[in-house]
Coordinates of C-alpha atoms and ligand atoms in Angstrom, one line a residue:
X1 CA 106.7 39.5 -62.9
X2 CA 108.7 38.8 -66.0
X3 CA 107.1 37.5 -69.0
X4 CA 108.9 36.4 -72.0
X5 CA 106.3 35.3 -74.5
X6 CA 108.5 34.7 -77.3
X7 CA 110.9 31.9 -76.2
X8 CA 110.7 29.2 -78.9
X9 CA 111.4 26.0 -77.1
X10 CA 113.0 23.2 -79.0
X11 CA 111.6 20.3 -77.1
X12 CA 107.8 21.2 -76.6
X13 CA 106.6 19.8 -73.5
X14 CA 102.9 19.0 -72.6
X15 CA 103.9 19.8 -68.9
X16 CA 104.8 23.0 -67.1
X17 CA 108.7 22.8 -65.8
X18 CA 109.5 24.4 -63.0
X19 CA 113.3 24.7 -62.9
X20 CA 114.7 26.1 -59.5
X21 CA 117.0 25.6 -56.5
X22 CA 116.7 22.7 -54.6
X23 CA 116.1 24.1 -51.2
X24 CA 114.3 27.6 -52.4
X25 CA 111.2 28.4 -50.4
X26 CA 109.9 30.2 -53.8
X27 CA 110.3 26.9 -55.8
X28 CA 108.9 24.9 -52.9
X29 CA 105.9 27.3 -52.6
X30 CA 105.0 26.8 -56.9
X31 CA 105.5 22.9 -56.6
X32 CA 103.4 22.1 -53.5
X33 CA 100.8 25.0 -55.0
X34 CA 101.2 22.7 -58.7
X35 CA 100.8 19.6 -57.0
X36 CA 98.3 20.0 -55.0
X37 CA 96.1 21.3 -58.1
X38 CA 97.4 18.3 -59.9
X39 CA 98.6 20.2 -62.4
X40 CA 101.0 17.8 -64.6
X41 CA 104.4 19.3 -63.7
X42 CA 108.3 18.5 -64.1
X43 CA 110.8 19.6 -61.1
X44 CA 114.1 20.7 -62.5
X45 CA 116.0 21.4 -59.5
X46 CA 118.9 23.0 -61.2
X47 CA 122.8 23.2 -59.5
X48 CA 123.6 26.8 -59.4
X49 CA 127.0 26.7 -59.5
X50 CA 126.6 24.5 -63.6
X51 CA 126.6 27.4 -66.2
X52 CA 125.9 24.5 -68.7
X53 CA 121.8 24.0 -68.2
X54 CA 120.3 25.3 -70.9
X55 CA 116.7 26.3 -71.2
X56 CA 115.1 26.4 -74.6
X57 CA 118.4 26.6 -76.3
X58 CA 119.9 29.1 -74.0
X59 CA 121.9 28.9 -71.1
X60 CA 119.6 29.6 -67.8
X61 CA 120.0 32.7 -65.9
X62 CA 120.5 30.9 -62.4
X63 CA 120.4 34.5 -60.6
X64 CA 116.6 34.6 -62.5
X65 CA 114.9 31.9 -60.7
X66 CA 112.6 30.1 -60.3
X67 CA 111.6 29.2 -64.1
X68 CA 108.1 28.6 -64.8
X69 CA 108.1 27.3 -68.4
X70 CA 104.3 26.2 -69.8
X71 CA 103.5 24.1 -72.4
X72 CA 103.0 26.8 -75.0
X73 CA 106.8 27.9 -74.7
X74 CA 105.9 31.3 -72.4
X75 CA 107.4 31.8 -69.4
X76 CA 107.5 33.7 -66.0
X77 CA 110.6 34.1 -64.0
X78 CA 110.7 34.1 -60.3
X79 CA 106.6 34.3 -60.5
X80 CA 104.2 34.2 -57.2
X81 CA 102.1 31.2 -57.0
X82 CA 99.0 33.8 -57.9
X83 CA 100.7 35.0 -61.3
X84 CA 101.6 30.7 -61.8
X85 CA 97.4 30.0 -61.0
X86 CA 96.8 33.1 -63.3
X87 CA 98.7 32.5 -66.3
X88 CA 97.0 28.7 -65.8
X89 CA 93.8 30.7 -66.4
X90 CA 92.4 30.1 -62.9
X91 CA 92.2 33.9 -61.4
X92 CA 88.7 35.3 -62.5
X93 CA 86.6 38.6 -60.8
X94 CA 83.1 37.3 -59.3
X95 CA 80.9 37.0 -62.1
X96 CA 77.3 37.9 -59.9
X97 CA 76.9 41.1 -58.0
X98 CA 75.4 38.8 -55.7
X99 CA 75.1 34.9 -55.0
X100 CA 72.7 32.9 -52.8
X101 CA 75.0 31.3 -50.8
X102 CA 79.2 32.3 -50.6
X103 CA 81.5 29.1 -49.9
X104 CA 84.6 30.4 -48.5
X105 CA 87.5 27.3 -48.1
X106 CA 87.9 24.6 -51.1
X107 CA 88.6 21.3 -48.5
X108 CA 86.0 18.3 -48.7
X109 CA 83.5 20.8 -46.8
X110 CA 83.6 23.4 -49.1
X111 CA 83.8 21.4 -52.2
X112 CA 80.5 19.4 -51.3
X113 CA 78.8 21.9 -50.3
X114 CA 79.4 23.5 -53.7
X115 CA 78.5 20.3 -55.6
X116 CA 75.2 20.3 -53.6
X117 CA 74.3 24.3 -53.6
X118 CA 75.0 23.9 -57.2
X119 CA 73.0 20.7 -58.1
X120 CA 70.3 22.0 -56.6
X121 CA 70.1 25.8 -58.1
X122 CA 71.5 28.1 -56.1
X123 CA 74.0 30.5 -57.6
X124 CA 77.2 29.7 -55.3
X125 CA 80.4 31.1 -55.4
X126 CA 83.6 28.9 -53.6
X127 CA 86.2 30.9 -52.5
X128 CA 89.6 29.5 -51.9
X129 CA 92.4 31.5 -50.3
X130 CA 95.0 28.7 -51.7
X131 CA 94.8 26.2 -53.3
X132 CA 91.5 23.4 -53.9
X133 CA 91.4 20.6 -51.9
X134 CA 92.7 21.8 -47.9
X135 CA 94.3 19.7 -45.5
X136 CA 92.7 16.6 -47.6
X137 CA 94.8 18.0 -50.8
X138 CA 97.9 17.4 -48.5
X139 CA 96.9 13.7 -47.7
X140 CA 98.8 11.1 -50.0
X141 CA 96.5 8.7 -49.8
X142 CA 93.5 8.8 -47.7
X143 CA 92.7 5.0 -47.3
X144 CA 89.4 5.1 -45.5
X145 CA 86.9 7.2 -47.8
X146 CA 84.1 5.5 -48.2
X147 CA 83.8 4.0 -51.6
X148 CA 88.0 4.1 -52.9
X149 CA 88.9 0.5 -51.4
X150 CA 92.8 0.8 -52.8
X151 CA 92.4 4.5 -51.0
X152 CA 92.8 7.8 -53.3
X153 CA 95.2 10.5 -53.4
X154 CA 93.8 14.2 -51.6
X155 CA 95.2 16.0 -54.7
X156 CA 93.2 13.2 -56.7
X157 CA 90.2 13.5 -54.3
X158 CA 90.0 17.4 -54.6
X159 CA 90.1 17.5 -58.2
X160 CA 87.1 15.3 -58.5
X161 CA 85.4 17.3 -56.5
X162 CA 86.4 20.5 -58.1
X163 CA 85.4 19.3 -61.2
X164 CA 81.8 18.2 -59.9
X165 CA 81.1 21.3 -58.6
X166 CA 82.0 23.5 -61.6
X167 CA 79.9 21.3 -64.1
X168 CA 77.0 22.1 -61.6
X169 CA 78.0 25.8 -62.3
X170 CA 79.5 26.3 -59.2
X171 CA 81.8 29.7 -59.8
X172 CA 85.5 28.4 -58.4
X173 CA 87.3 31.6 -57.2
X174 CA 91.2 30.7 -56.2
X175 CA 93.8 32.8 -54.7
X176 CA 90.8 34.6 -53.0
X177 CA 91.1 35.0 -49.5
X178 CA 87.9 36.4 -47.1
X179 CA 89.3 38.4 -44.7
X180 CA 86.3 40.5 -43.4
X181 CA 82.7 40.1 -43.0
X182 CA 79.9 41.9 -42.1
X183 CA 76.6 40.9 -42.0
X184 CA 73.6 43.4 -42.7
X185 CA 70.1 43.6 -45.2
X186 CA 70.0 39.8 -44.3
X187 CA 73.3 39.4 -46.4
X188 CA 77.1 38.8 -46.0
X189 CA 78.9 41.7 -47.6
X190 CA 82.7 39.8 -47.3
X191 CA 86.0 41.8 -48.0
X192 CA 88.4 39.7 -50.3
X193 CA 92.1 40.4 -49.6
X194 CA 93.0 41.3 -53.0
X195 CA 90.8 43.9 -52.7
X196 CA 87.3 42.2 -53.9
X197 CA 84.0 42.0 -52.6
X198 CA 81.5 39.2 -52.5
X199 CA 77.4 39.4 -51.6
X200 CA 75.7 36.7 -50.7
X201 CA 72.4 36.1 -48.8
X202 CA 73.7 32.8 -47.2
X203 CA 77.2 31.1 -46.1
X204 CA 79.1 28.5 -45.4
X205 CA 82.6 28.8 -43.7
X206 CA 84.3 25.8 -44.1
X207 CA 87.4 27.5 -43.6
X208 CA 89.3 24.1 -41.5
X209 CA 92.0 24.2 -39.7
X210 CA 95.8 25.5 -40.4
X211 CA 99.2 23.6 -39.4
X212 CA 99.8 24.3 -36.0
X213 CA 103.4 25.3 -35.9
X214 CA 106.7 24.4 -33.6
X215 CA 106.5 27.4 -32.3
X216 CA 111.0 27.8 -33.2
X217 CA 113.3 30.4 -33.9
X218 CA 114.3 29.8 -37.9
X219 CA 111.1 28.1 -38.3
X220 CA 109.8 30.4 -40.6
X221 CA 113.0 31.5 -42.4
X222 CA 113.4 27.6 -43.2
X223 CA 110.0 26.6 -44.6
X224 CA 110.6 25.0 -48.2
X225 CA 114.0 25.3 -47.0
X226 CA 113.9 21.5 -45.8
X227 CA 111.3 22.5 -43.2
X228 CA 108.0 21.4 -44.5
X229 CA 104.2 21.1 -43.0
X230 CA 102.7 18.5 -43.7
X231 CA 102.9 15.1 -45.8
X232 CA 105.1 16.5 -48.5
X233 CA 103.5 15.1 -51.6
X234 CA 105.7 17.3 -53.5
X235 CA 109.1 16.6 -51.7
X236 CA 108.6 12.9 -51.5
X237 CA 110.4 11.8 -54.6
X238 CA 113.4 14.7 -53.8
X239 CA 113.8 12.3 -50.5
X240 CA 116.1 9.5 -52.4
X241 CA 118.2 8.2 -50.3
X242 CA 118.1 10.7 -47.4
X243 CA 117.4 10.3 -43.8
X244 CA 114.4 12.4 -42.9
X245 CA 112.3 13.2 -40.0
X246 CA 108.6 13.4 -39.4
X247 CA 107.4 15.3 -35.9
X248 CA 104.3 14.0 -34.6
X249 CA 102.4 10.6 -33.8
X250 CA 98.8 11.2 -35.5
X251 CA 97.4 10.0 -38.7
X252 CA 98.8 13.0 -41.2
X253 CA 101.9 12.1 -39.4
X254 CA 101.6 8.6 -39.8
X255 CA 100.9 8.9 -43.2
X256 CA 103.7 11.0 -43.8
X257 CA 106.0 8.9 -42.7
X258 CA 104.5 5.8 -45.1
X259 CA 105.0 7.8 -47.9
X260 CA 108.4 9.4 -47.2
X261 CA 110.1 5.9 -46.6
X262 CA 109.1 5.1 -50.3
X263 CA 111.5 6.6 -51.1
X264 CA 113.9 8.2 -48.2
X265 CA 116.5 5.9 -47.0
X266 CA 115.4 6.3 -43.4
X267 CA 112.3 8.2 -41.9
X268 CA 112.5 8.9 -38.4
X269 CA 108.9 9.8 -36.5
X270 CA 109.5 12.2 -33.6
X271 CA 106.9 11.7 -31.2
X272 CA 106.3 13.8 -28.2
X273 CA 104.2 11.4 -26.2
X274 CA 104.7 7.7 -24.8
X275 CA 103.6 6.4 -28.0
X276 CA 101.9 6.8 -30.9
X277 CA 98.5 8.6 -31.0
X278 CA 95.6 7.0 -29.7
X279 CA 93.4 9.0 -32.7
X280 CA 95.8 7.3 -35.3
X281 CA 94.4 4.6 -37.6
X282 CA 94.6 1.1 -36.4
X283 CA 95.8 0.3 -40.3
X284 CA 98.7 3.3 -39.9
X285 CA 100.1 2.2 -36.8
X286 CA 100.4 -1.5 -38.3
X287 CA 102.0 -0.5 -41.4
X288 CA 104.3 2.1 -39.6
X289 CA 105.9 -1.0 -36.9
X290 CA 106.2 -3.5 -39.8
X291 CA 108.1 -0.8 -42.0
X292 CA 111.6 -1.8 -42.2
X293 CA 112.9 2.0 -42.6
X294 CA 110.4 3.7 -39.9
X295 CA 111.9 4.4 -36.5
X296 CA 109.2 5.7 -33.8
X297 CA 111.4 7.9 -31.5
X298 CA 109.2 8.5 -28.4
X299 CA 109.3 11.5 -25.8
X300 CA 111.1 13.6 -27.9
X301 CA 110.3 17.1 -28.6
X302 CA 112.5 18.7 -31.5
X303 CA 113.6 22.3 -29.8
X304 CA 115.7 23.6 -32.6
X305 CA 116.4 24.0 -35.8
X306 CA 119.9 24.9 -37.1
X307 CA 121.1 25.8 -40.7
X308 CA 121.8 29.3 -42.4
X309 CA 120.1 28.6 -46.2
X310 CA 118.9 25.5 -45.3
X311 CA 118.0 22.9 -42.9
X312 CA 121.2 20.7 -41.7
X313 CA 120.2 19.9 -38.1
X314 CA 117.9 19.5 -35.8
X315 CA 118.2 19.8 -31.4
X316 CA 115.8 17.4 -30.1
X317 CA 115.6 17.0 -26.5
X318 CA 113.9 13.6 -24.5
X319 CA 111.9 13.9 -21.2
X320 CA 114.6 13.9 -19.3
X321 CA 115.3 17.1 -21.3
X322 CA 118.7 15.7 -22.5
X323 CA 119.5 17.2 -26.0
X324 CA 121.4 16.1 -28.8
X325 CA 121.9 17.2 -31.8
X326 CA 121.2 15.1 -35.4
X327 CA 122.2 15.8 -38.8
X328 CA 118.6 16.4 -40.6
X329 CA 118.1 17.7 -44.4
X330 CA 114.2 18.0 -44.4
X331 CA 111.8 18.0 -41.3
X332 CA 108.2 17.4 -42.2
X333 CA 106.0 18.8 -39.2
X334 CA 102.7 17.2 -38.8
X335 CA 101.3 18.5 -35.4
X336 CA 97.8 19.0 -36.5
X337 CA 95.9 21.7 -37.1
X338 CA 94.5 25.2 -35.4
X339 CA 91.7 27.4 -36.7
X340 CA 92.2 31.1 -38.3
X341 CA 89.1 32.8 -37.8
X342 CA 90.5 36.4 -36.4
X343 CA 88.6 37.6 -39.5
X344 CA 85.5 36.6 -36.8
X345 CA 86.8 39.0 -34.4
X346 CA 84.8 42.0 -35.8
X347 CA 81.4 39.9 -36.4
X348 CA 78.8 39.0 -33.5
X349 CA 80.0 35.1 -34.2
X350 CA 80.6 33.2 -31.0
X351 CA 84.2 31.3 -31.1
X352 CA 85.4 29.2 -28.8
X353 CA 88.2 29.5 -26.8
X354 CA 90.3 27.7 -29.7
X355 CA 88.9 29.7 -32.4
X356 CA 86.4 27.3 -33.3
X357 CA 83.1 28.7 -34.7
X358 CA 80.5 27.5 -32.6
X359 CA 77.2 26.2 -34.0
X360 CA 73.3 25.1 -33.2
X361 CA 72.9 23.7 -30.1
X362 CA 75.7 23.9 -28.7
X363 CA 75.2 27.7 -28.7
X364 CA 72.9 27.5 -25.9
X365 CA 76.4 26.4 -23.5
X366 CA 78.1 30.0 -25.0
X367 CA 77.0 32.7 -22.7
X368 CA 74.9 35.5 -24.5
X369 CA 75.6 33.8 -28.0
X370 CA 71.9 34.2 -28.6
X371 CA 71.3 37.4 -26.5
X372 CA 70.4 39.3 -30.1
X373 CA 69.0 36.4 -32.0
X374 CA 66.3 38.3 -34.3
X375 CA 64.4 34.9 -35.2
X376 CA 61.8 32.8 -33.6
X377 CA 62.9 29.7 -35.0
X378 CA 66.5 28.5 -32.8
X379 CA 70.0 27.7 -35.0
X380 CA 69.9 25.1 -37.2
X381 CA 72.5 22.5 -36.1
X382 CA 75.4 24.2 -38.2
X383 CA 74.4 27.6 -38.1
X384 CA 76.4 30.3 -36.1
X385 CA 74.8 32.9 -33.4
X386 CA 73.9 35.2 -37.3
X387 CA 71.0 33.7 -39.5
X388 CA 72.6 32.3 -42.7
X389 CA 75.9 31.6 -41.8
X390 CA 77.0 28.2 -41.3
X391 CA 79.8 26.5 -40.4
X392 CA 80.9 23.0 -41.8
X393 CA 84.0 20.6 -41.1
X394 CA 87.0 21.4 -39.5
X395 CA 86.6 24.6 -38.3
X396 CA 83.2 23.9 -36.7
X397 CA 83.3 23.3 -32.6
X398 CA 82.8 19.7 -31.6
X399 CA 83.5 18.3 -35.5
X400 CA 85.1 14.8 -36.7
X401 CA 88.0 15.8 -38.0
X402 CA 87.6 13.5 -41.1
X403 CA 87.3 13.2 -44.5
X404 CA 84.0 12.0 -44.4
X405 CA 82.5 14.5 -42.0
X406 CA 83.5 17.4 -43.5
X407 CA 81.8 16.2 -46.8
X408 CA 78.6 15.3 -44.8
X409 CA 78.4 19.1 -43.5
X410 CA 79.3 20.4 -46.5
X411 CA 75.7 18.4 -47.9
X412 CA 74.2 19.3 -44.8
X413 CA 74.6 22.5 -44.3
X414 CA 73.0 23.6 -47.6
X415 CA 70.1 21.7 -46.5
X416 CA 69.7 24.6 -43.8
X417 CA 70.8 27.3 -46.2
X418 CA 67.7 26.1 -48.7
X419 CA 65.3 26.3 -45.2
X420 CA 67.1 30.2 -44.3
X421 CA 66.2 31.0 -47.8
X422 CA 63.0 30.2 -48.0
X423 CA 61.9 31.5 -44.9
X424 CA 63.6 34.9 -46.2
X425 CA 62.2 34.8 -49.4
Ligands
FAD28 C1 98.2 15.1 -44.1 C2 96.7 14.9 -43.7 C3 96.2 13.6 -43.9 C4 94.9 13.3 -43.6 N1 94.4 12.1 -43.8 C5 93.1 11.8 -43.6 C6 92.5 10.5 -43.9 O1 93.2 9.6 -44.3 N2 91.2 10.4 -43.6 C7 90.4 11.3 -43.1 O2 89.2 11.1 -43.0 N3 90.9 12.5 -42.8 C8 92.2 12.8 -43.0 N4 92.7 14.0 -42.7 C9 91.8 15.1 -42.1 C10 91.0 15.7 -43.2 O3 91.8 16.1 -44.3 C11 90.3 17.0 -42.7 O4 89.4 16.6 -41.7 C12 89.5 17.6 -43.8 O5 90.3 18.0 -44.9 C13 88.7 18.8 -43.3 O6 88.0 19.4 -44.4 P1 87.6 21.0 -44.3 O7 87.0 21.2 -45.6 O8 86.7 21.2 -43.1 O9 88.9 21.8 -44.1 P2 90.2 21.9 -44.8 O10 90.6 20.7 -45.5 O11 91.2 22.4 -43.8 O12 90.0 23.0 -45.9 C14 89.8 24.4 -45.6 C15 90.2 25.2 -46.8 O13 89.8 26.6 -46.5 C16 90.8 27.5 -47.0 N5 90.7 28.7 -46.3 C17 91.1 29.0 -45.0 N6 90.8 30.3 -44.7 C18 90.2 30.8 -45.8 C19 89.7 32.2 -46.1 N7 89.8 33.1 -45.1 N8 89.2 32.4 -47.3 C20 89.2 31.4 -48.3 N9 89.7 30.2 -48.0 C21 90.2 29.9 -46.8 C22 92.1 26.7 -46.8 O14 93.1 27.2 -47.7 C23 91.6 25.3 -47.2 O15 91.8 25.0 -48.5 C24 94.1 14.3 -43.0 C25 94.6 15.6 -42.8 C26 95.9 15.9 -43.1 C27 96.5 17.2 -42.9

C-alpha cells in the first residue's frame, strides 16, 4: 500500500475516482467491489501510452496504477479491494467476545436474517467475505421482488438492507471470510481468514452459491481482463458500441444480456442447450426475442478463450462440434452458481453430493446424519445434523433459488435460533 495523504486536489470531488487501465483485473476488481457497495464512484480508464493526464495537478504515474483518489484529496495507489473498504471506514475487529447468533454471507439471506436477529434482541454479528449484497448485489434489476413494481437494482436492494440491519444494531463485518468452524460448549468457535475469531451460541450459514466457472485454459488469467461473471453492472457503460457475448440461457443470463444491449452495439447470448432455459422468466425471454440487438445463439458451447493481456476471441464450437473462431472484447459468463462449503469438510455437517448443506427433514434421507444427534427434539426445518446451526437460501439443499426465498429463510431461520436458545438457556 501507498498512501499519499497530502495531495491537494484542485477540483474536489464528492466521489471516489478510480483512474486505471481499461482491461486491468486490479481496476476491474475495485469497480465491481465499489459498485456493488454503491459507493458513488467515477471510472477513469486512463490510455497508458498519454503522458498528458494529469491527477491533482500532476502528471499520473501510469506505471502506479490503479489510483484510488477519495473525496478528501488522499489517495492509495494500486490498493487491494480490503485497503479501498478500509480506508472507506468499513473494516472493524468483532466488537463482542461473543454473539448469540453469527451470520456468515451478506446476500438477501444473510441480510434478513440480520434485520430480524437484530430487531428482535439478539446480539448478531454478519460476516461477509466480499462485498454486501451476494449474487442479488450482481442483479441489475431484479423485476419480480415483491413490493418494487418498476423492479430495483441488487446493489440498490442490498444497501437497503444493509442499512436496516445496522440501525437494529446488527454488527456488519466486511472483508471477513469464515473459513473454519468447530462446534463445542454448545457454541460455534469460527476461524476468520484474516486471522480473527468469532463465538457465537447460534448460526446461520447463508453462504449461497459461487459462479460456476467454464472450466478453460486462460480463464483465470483473463478475469477483468474482458472475461467477466456475471451481469457486469460495472462494465455495462464501458460496453458503447462493442459487440459482446453473454454465455448461458437462465435468468442472470437473461438479464445480462438486457442490460448489456443498453448500451453495447450487439449482445450475443451463447446458449448451450436447444433453447433458452426453461427456469428463465416468462418476462426475460419476451424482452430478450423482441430486442433488436440480442441474438440467441443455440447449441453452442464456447471452448476457448484467446488473447495475451486481454480478451480478443473466443472458439465456440456447435453440436456438431464445428468451431469457429469470433472476434470478442468482453465475455460475461453467467452459468449459475455452485456452493463453497469445503470449510464443512472438518465439521460433522451432512452435504450433499453438490456441496449443499442439508437441513431438517430432509436429513432423515442422509444416511447416519443424525447417528450423534444429542437432542430429543428432531432438526428444525433449516437446521443442519449440529444444534444451532442453520442454513438459509442458496446454499441450503432443496432451496428456491430466489430472491424472495432466501429473504424468507433468513426470517425464518431466526425463528428457530430464538427456539435453540431458549431451550439452551
Ligand atoms: C445476476 C443474477 C441475477 C439474479 N436475478 C434474480 C431475480 O431477478 N430474481 C430473483 O428472485 N433471484 C435472482 N437471482 C438469484 C438470487 O440473487 C439468489 O437466489 C439470492 O441472491 C440468494 O441469496 P443468498 O443470500 O442465499 O446467497 P448469495 O446471494 O449467494 O449471498 C451469499 C453471500 O455469502 C458470502 N460468502 C460466501 N462464503 C462466505 C464465507 N465463507 N464467509 C463469509 N461470507 C461468505 C458471499 O460473498 C455472498 O455475499 C439472481 C442471481 C444472479 C446471479
Amino acid at each position: 500500500m501507498d498512501t499519499q495523504d497530502d495531495v491537494t486536489d484542485p477540483v474536489p470531488s464528492r466521489r471516489v475516482r478510480v483512474y486505471g487501465h481499461e482491461f486491468d483485473a486490479d481496476a476491474y476488481a475495485l469497480r465491481d467491489f465499489l459498485s456493488r457497495s454503491v459507493v458513488r464512484f467515477d471510472w477513469i480508464p486512463v490510455d497508458v501510452t498519454d503522458p498528458a493526464v494529469l491527477v491533482a495537478g500532476r502528471r499520473l504515474d501510469v506505471t502506479r496504477l490503479p489510483l484510488v483518489v477519495f473525496p478528501d484529496g488522499t489517495e492509495l495507489v494500486a490498493p487491494a479491494v480490503r485497503e479501498v473498504a478500509d480506508r472507506l471506514g468499513w473494516i472493524h475487529a468483532p466488537r463482542r467476545q461473543e454473539y448469540d447468533l453469527s451470520i456468515y454471507g451478506a446476500g438477501p439471506a444473510g441480510l434478513s436474517a440480520a434485520v430480524y436477529a437484530a430487531s428482535e434482541g439478539l446480539d448478531v454479528v454478519l460476516l461477509e467475505r466480499d462485498a454486501v449484497g451476494g449474487q442479488a448485489g450482481s442483479s441489475s434489476l431484479i423485476e419480480n421482488y415483491l413490493g418494487f413494481p418498476e423492479g430495483v437494482a441488487g446493489a440498490e436492494l442490498a444497501e437497503r438492507a444493509r442499512e436496516q440491519a445496522v440501525r437494529f444494531g446488527a454488527e456488519l463485518l466486511v472483508m471477513r471470510e469464515g473459513v473454519r468452524g468447530v462446534f463445542h460448549d454448545g457454541r460455534i468457535h469460527a476461524d476468520l481468514a484474516d486471522g480473527g475469531h468469532v463465538v457465537a451460541r447460534a448460526n446461520i450459514c447463508a453462504t449461497g452459491v459461487e459462479w460456476r466457472r467454464l472450466g478453460l485454459p486462460r480463464e483465470v488469467d483473463l478475469l477483468g481482463c474482458g472475461v467477466y461473471y456475471g451481469a457486469g453492472t460495472s462494465e455495462a457503460d464501458g460496453c458503447v458500441g462493442e459487440q459482446v457475448f453473454v454465455v448461458g440461457g437462465a435468468n442472470s443470463a437473461g438479464q445480462a444480456a438486457m442490460n448489456l444491449s443498453r448500451s453495447a452495439a450487439h449482445v450475443t447470448m451463447l446458449v448451450r442447450g436447444p433453447s433458452l432455459s426453461a427456469t428463465m422468466s416468462e418476462y426475460l425471454t419476451a424482452r430478450i426475442q423482441a430486442a433488436p440487438n440480442v441474438t440467441v445463439r443455440t447449441g453452442s458451447r464456447v471452448s476457448a478463450l484467446l488473447g495475451d493481456a486481454r480478451l480478443e476471441s473466443i472458439e465456440v464450437t456447435d453440436v456438431r462440434g464445428s468451431t469457429s473462431v469470433t472476434a470478442a472484447t468482453r465475455l460475461f459468463i453467467c452459468i449459475g452458481g455452485q456452493p463453497d462449503t469445503r470449510w464443512a469438510a472438518g465439521t460433522p455437517m451432512v452435504r450433499d453430493r453438490l456441496g449443499y448443506l442439508v437441513t431438517g427433514p430432509d436429513l432423515d434421507g442422509a444416511p447416519g446424519a443424525l447417528d450423534r444427534w444429542p437432542l430429543d427434539r428432531r432438526p428444525y426445518y433449516l437446521e443442519t445434523n449440529v444444534p444451532g446451526s442453520f442454513a438459509a437460501g442458496d446454499v441450503r439443499a432443496g432451496s428456491v433459488k430466489r430472491v424472495a426465498a432466501a429473504v424468507g429463510e433468513g426470517a425464518m431461520a431466526v425463528t428457530f435460533v430464538h427456539r435453540h436458545l431458549a431451550a439452551s438457556d
